[in-house]
Short mmCIF file of N, CA, C and O in Angstrom, two decimals:
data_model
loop_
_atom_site.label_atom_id
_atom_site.label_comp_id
_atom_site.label_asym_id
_atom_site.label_seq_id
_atom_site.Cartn_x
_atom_site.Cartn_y
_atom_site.Cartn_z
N UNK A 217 183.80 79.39 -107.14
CA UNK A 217 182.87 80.39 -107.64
C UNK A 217 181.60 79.73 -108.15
O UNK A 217 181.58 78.55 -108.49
N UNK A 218 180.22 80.78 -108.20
CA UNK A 218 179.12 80.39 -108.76
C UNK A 218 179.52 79.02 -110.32
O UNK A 218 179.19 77.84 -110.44
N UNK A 219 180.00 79.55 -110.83
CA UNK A 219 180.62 79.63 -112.60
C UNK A 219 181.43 78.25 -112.39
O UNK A 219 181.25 77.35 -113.21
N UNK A 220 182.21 78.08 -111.42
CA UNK A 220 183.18 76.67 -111.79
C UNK A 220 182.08 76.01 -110.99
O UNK A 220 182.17 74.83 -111.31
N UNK A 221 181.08 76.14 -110.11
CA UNK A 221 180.11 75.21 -109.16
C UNK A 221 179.39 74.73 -110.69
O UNK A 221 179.64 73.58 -111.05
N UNK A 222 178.83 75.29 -111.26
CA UNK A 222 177.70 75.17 -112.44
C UNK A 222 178.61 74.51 -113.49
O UNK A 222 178.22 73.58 -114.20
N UNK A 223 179.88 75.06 -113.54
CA UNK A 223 180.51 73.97 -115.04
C UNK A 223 180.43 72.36 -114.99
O UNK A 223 180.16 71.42 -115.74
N UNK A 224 180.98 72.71 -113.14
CA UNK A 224 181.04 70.93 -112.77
C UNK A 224 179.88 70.04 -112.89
O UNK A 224 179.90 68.95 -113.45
N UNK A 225 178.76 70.65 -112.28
CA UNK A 225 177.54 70.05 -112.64
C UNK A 225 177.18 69.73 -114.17
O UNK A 225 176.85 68.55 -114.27
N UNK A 226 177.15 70.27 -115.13
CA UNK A 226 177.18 70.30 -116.37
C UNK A 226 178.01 68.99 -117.14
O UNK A 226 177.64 68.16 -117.96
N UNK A 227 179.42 69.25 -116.40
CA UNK A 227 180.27 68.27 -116.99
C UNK A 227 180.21 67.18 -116.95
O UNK A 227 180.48 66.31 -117.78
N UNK A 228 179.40 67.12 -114.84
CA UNK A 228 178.91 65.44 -114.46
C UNK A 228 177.88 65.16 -115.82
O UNK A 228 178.08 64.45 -116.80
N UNK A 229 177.00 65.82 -115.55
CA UNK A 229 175.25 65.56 -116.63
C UNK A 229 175.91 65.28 -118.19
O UNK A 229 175.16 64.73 -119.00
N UNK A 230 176.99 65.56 -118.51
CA UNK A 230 176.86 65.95 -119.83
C UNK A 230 176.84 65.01 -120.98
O UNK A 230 176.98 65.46 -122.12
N UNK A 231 176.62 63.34 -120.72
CA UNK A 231 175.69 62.98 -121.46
C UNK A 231 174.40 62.90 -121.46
O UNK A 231 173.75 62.58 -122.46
N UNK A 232 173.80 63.23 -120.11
CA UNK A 232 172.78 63.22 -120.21
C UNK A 232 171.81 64.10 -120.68
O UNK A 232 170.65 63.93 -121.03
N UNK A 233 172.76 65.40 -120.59
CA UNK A 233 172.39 66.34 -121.08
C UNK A 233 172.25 66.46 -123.12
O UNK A 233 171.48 66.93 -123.96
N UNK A 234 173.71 65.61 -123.07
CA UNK A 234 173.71 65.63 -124.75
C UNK A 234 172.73 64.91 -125.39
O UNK A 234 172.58 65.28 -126.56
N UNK A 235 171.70 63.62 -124.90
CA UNK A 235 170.86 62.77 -125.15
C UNK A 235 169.66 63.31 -124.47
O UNK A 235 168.57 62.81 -124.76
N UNK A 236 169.70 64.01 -123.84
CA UNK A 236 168.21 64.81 -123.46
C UNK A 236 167.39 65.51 -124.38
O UNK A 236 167.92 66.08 -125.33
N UNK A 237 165.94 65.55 -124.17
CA UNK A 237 165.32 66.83 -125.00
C UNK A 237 164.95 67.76 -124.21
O UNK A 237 164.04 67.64 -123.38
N UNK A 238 165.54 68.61 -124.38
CA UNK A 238 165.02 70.23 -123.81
C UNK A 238 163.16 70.49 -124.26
O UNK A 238 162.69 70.64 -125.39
N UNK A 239 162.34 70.47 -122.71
CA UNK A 239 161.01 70.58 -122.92
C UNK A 239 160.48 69.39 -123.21
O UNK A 239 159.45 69.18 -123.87
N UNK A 240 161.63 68.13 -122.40
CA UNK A 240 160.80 66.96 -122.65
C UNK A 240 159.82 66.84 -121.86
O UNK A 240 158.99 66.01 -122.21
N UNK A 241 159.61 67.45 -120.80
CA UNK A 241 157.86 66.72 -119.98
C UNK A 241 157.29 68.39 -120.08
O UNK A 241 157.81 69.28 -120.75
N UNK A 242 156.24 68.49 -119.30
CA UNK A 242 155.55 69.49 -119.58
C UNK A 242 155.66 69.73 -118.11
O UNK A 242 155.94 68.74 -117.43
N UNK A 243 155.40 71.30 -117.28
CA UNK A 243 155.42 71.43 -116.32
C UNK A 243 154.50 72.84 -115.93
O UNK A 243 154.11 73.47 -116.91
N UNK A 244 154.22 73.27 -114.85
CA UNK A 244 153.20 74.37 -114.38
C UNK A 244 154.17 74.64 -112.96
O UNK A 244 154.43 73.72 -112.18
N UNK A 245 154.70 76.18 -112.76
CA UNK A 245 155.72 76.35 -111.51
C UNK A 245 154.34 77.71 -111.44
O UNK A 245 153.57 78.24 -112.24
N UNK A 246 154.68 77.80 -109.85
CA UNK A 246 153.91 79.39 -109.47
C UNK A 246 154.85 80.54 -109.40
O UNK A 246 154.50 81.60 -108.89
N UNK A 247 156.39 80.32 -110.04
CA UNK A 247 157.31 81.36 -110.21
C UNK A 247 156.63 81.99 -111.31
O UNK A 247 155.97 81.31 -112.10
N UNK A 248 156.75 83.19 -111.41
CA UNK A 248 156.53 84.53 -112.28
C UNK A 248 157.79 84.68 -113.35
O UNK A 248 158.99 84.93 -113.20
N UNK A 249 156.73 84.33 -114.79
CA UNK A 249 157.92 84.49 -115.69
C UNK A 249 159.23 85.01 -115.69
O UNK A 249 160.23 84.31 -115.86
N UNK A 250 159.23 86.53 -115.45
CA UNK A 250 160.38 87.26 -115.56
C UNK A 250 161.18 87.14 -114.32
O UNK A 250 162.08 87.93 -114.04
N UNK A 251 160.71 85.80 -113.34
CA UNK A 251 161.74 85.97 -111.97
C UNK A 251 162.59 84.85 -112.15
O UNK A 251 163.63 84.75 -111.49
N UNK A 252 162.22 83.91 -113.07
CA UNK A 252 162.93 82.63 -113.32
C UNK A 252 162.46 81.77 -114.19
O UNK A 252 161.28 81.48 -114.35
N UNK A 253 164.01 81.05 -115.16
CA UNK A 253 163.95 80.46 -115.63
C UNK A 253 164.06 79.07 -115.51
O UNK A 253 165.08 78.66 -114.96
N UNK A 254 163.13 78.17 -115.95
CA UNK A 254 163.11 76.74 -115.87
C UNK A 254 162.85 75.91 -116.73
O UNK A 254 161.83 76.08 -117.40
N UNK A 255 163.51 75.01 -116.91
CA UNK A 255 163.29 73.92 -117.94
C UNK A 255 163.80 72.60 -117.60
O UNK A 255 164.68 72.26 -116.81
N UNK A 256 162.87 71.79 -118.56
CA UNK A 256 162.89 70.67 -118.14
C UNK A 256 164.04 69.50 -119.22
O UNK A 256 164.37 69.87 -120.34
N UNK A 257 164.33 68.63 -118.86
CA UNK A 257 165.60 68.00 -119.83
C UNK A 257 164.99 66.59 -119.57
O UNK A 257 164.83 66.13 -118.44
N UNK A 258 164.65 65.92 -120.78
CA UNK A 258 164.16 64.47 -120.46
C UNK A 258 165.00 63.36 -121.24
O UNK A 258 164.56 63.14 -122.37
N UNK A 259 166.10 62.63 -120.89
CA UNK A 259 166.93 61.65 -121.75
C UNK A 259 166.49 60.43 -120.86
O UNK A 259 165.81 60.46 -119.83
N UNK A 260 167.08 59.31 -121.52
CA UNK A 260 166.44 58.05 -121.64
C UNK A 260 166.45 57.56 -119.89
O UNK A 260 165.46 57.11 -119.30
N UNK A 261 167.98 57.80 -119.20
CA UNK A 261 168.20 57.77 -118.33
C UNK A 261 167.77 58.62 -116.87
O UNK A 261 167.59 58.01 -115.81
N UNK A 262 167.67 59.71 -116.97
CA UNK A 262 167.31 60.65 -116.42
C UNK A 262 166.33 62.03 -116.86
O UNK A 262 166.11 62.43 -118.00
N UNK A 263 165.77 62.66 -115.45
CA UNK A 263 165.05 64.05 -116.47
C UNK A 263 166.00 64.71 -115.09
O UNK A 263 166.31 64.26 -113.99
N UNK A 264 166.19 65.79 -115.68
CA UNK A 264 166.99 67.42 -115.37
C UNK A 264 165.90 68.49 -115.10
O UNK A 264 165.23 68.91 -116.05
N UNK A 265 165.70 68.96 -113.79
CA UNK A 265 165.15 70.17 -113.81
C UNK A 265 165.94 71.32 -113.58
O UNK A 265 166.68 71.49 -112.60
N UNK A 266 165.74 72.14 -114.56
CA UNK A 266 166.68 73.34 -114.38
C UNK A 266 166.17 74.50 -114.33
O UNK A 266 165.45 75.02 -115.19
N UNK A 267 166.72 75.20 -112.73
CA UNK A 267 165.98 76.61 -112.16
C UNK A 267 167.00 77.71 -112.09
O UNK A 267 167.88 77.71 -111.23
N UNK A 268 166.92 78.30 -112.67
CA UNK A 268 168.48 79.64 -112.65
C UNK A 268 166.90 80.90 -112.25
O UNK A 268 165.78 80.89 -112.77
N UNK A 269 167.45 81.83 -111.18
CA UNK A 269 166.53 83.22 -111.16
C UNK A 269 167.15 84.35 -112.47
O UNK A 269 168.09 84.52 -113.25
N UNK A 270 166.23 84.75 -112.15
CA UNK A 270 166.30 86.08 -112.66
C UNK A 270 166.05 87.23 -112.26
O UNK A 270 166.08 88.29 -112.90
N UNK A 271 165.77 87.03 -111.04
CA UNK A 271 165.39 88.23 -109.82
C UNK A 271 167.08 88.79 -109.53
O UNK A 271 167.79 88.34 -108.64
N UNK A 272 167.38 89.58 -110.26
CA UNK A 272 168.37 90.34 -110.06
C UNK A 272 168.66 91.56 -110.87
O UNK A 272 168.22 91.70 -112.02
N UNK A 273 169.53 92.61 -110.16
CA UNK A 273 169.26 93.96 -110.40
C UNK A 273 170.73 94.23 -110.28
O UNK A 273 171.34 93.38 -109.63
N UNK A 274 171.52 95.39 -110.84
CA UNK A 274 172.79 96.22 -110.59
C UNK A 274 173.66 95.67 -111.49
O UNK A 274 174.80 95.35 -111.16
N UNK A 275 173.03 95.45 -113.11
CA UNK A 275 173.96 95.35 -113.79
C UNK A 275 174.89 96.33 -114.62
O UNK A 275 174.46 97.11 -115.47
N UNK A 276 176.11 96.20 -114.31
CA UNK A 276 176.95 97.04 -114.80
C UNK A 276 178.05 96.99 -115.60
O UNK A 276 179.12 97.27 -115.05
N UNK A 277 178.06 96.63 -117.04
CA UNK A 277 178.69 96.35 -117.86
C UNK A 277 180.64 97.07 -117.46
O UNK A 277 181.64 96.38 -117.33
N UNK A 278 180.54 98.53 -117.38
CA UNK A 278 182.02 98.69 -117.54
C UNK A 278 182.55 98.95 -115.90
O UNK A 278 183.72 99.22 -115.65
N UNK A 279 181.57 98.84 -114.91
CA UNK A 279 181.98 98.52 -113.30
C UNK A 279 182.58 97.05 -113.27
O UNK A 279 183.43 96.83 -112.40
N UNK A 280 182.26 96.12 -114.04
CA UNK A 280 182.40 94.76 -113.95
C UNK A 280 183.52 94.37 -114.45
O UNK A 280 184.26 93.60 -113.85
N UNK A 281 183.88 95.03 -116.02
CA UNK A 281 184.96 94.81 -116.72
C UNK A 281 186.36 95.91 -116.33
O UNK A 281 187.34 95.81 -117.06
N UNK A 282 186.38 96.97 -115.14
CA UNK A 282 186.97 97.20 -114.26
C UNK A 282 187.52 96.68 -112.87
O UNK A 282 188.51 97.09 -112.25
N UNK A 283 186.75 95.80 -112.58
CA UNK A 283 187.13 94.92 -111.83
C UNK A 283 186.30 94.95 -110.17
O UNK A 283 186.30 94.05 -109.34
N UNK A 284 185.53 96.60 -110.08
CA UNK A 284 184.98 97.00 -109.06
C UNK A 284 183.91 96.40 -108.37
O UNK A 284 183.88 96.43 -107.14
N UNK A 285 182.94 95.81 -109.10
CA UNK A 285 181.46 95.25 -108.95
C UNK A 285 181.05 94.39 -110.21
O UNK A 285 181.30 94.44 -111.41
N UNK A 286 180.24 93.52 -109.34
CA UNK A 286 180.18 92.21 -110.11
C UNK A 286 178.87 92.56 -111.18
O UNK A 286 178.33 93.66 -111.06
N UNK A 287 178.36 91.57 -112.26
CA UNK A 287 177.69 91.60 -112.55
C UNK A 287 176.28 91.69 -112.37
O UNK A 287 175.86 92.51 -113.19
N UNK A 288 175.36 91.23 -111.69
CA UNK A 288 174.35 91.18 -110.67
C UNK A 288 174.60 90.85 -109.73
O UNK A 288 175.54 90.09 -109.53
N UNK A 289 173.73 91.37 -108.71
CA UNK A 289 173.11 90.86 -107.63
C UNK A 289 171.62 90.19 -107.68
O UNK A 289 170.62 90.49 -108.33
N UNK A 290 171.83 89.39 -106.95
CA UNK A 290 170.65 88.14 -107.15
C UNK A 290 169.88 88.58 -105.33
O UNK A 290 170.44 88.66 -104.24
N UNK A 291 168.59 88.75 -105.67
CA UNK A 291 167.71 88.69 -104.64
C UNK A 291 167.15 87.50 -103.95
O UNK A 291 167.63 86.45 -104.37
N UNK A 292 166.35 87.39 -103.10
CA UNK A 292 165.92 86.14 -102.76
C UNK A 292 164.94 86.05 -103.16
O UNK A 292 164.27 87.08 -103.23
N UNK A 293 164.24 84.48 -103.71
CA UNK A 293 163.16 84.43 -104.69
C UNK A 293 163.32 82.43 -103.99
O UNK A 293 164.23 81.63 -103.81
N UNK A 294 161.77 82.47 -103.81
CA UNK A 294 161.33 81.46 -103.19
C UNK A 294 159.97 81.00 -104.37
O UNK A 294 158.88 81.43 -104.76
N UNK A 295 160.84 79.90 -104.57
CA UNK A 295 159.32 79.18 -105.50
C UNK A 295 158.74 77.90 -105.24
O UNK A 295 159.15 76.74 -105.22
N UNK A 296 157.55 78.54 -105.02
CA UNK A 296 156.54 77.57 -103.90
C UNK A 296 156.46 76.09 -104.67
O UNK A 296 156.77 75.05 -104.09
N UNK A 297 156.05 76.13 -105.87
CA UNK A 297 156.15 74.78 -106.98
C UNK A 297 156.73 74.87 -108.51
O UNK A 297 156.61 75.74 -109.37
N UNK A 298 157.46 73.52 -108.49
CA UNK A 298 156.86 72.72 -110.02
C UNK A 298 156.41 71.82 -110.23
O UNK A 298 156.82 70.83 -109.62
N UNK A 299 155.63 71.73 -110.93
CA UNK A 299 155.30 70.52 -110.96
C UNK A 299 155.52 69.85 -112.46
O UNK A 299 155.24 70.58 -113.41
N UNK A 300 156.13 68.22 -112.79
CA UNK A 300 155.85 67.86 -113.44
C UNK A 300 154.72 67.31 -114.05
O UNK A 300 154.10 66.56 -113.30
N UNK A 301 154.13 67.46 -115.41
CA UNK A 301 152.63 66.90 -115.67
C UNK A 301 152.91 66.00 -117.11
O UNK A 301 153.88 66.16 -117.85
N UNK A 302 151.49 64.70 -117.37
CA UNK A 302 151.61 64.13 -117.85
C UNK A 302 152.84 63.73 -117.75
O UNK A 302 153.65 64.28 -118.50
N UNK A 303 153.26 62.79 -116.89
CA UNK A 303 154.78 62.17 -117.18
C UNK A 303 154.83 60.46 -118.21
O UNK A 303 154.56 59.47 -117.52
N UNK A 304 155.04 60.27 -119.23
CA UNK A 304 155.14 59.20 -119.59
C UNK A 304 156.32 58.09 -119.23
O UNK A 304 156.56 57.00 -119.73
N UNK A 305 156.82 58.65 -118.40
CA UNK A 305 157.84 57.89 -117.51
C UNK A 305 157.70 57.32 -116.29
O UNK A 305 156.51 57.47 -116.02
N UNK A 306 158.35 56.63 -115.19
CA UNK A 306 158.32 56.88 -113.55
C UNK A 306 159.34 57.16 -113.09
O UNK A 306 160.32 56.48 -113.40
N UNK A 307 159.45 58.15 -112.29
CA UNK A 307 160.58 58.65 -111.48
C UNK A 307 160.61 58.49 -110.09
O UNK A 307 159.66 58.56 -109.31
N UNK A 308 162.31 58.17 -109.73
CA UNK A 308 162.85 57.63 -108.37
C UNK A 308 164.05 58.96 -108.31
O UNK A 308 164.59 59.82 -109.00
N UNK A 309 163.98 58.42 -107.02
CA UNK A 309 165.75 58.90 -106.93
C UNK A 309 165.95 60.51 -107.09
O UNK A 309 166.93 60.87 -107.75
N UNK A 310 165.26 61.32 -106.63
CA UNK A 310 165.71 62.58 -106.55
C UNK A 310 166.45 63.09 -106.37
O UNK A 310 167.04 62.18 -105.78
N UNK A 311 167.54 64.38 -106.29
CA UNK A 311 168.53 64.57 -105.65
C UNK A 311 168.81 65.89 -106.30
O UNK A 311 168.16 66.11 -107.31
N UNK A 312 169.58 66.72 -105.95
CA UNK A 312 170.32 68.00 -106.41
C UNK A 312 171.91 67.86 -107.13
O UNK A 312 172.75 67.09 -106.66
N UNK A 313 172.09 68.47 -107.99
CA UNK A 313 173.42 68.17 -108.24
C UNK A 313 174.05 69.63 -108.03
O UNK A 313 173.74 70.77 -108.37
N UNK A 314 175.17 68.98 -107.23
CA UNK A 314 175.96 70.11 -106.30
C UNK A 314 177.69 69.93 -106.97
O UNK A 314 178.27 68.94 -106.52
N UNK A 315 178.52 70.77 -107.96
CA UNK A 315 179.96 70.51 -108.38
C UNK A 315 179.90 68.57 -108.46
O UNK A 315 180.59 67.73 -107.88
N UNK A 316 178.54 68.40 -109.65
CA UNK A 316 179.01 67.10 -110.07
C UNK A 316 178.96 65.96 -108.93
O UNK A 316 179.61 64.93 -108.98
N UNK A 317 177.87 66.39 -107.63
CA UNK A 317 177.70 64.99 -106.84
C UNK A 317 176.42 65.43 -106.54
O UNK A 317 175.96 66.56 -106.38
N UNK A 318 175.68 63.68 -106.47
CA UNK A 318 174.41 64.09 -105.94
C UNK A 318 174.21 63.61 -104.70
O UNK A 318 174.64 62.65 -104.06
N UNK A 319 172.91 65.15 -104.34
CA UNK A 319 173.40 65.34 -102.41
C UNK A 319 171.07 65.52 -102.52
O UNK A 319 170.12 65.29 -103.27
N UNK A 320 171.29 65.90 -101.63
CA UNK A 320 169.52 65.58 -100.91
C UNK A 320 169.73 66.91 -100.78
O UNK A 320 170.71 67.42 -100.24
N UNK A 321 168.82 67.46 -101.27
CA UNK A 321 168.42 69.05 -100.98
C UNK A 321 167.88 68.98 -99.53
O UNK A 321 167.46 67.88 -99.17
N UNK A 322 167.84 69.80 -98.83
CA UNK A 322 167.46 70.20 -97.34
C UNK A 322 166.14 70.90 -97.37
O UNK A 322 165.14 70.56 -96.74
N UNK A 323 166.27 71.99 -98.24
CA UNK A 323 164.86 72.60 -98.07
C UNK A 323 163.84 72.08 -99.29
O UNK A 323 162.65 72.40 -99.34
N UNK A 324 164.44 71.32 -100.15
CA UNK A 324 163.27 71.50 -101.17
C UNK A 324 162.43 69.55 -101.32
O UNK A 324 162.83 68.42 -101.59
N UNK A 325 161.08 70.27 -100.90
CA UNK A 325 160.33 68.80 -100.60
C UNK A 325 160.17 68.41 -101.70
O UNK A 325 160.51 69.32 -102.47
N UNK A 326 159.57 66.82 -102.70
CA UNK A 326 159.29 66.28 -103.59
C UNK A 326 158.39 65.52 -103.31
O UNK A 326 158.48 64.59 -102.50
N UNK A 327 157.15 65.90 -104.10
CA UNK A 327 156.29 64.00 -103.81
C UNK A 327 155.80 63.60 -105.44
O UNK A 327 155.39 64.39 -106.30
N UNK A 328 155.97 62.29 -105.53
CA UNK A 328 156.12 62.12 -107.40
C UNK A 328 154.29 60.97 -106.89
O UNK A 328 154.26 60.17 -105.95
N UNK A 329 153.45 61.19 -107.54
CA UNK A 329 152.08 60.59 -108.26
C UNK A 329 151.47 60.25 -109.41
O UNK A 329 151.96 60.54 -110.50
N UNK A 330 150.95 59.94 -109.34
CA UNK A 330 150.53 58.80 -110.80
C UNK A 330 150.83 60.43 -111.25
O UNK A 330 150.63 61.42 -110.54
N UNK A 331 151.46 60.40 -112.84
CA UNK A 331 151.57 60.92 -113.89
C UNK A 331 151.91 62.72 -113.54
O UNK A 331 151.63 63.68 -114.27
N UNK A 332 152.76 62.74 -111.90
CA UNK A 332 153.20 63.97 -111.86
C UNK A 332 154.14 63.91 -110.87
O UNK A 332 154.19 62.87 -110.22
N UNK A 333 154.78 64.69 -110.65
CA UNK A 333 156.31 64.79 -109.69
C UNK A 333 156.46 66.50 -109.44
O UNK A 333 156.81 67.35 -110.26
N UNK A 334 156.07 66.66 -108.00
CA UNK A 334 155.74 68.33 -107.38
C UNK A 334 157.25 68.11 -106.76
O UNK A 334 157.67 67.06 -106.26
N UNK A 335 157.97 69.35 -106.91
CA UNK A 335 159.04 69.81 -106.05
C UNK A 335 158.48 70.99 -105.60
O UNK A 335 157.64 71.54 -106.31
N UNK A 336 158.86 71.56 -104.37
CA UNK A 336 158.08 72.44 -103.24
C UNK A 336 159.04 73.31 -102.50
O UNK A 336 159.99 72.74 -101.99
N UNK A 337 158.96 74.37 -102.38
CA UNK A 337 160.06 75.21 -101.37
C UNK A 337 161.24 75.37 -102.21
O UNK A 337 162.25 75.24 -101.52
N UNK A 338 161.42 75.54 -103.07
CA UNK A 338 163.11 75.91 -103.97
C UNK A 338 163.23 77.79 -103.42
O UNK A 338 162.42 78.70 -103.30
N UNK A 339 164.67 77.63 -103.24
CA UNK A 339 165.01 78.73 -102.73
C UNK A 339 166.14 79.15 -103.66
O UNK A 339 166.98 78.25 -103.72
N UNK A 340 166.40 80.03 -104.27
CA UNK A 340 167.41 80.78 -104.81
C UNK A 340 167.43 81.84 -104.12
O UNK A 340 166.51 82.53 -103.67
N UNK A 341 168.92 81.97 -104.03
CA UNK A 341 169.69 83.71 -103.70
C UNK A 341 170.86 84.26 -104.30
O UNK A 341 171.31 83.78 -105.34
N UNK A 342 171.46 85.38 -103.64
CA UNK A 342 172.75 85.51 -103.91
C UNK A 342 173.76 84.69 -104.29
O UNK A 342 174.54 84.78 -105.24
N UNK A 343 173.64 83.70 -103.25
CA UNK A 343 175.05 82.60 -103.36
C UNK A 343 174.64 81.00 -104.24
O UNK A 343 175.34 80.06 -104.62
N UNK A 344 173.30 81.27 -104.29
CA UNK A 344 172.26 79.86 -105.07
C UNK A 344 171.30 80.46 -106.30
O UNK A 344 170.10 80.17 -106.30
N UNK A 345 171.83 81.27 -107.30
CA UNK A 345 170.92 81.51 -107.91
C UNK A 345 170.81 80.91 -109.74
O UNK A 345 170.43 81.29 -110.85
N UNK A 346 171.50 79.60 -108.97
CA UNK A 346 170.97 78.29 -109.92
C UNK A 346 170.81 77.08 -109.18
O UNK A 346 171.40 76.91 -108.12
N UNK A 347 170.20 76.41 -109.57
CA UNK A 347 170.04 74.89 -109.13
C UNK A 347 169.37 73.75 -110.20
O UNK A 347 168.48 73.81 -111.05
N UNK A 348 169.90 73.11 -109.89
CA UNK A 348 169.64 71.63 -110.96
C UNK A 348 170.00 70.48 -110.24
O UNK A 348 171.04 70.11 -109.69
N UNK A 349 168.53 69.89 -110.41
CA UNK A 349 167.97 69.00 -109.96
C UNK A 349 167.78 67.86 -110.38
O UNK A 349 167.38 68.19 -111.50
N UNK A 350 167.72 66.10 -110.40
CA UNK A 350 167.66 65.08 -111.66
C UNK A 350 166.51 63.84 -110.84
O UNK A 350 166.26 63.70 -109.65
N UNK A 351 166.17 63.34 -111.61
CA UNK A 351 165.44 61.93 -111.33
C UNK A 351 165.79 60.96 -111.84
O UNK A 351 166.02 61.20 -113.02
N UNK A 352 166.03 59.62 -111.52
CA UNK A 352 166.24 58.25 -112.32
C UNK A 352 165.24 58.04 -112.87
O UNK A 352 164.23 58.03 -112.17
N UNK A 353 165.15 57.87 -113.93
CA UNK A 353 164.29 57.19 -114.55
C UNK A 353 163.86 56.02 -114.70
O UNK A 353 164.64 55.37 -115.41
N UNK A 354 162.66 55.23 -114.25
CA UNK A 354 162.98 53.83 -114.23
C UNK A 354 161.58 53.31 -115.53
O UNK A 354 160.86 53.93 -116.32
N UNK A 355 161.73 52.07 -115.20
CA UNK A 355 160.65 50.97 -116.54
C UNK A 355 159.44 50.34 -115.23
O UNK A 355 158.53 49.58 -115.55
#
């Protein structure tokens, strides 16, 4: 399920996550506030980008807790950029984290430049409507 895909990821990250600062780099995406949420996670080792949508509709509190229909449905929502800015770091090593392994995203391009790191083409849907993303951090 969505829910045990996302725990695993979590569980891999989760010191990095526990030694991270939430809103450690600064960033500019052309997603529309209310379609998605993103944030950035910066620990010593790694930074975390994290994209969950919010483009979803048909929530139904006592259809759900009946057992009939799920909580949302998630639309498709394509976000053209983020970009990282001012980075006081350098970043390598891109990758997606998929149930706690990291794999090479297919659709989503990256090019990292003096003092910024653009990811390009992120796609959320129905069956993807989270993704988290990491960089090595290097000296």
């Amino acid at each position: 399920s969505k829910i045990s895909k996302a725990v695993k990821t979590v569980k891999a990250l989760g010191e990095v996550l526990r030694t991270g600062d939430i809103g450690g780099l600064r960033f500019k995406t052309s997603a529309k506030q209310e379609d998605a949420m993103i944030e950035v996670i910066r620990s010593p080792s790694k930074v975390v980008v994290v994209v969950l949508s919010l483009n979803a509709s048909g929530y139904s509190n006592v259809l759900c807790h009946v057992g009939t229909h799920k909580h949302w449905t998630f639309k498709d929502l394509k976000i053209d950029s983020i970009t990282l800015e001012d980075m006081p770091v350098k970043l390598s090593s891109f990758a997606e984290q998929v149930k706690g392994d990291s794999v090479q995203p297919s659709d989503v391009k990256v090019s990292i430049d003096q003092g910024t790191a653009k990811l390009s083409g992120i796609k959320l849907d129905e069956k993807e409507p989270l993704r988290i993303f990491t960089f090595d951090v290097t000296n």
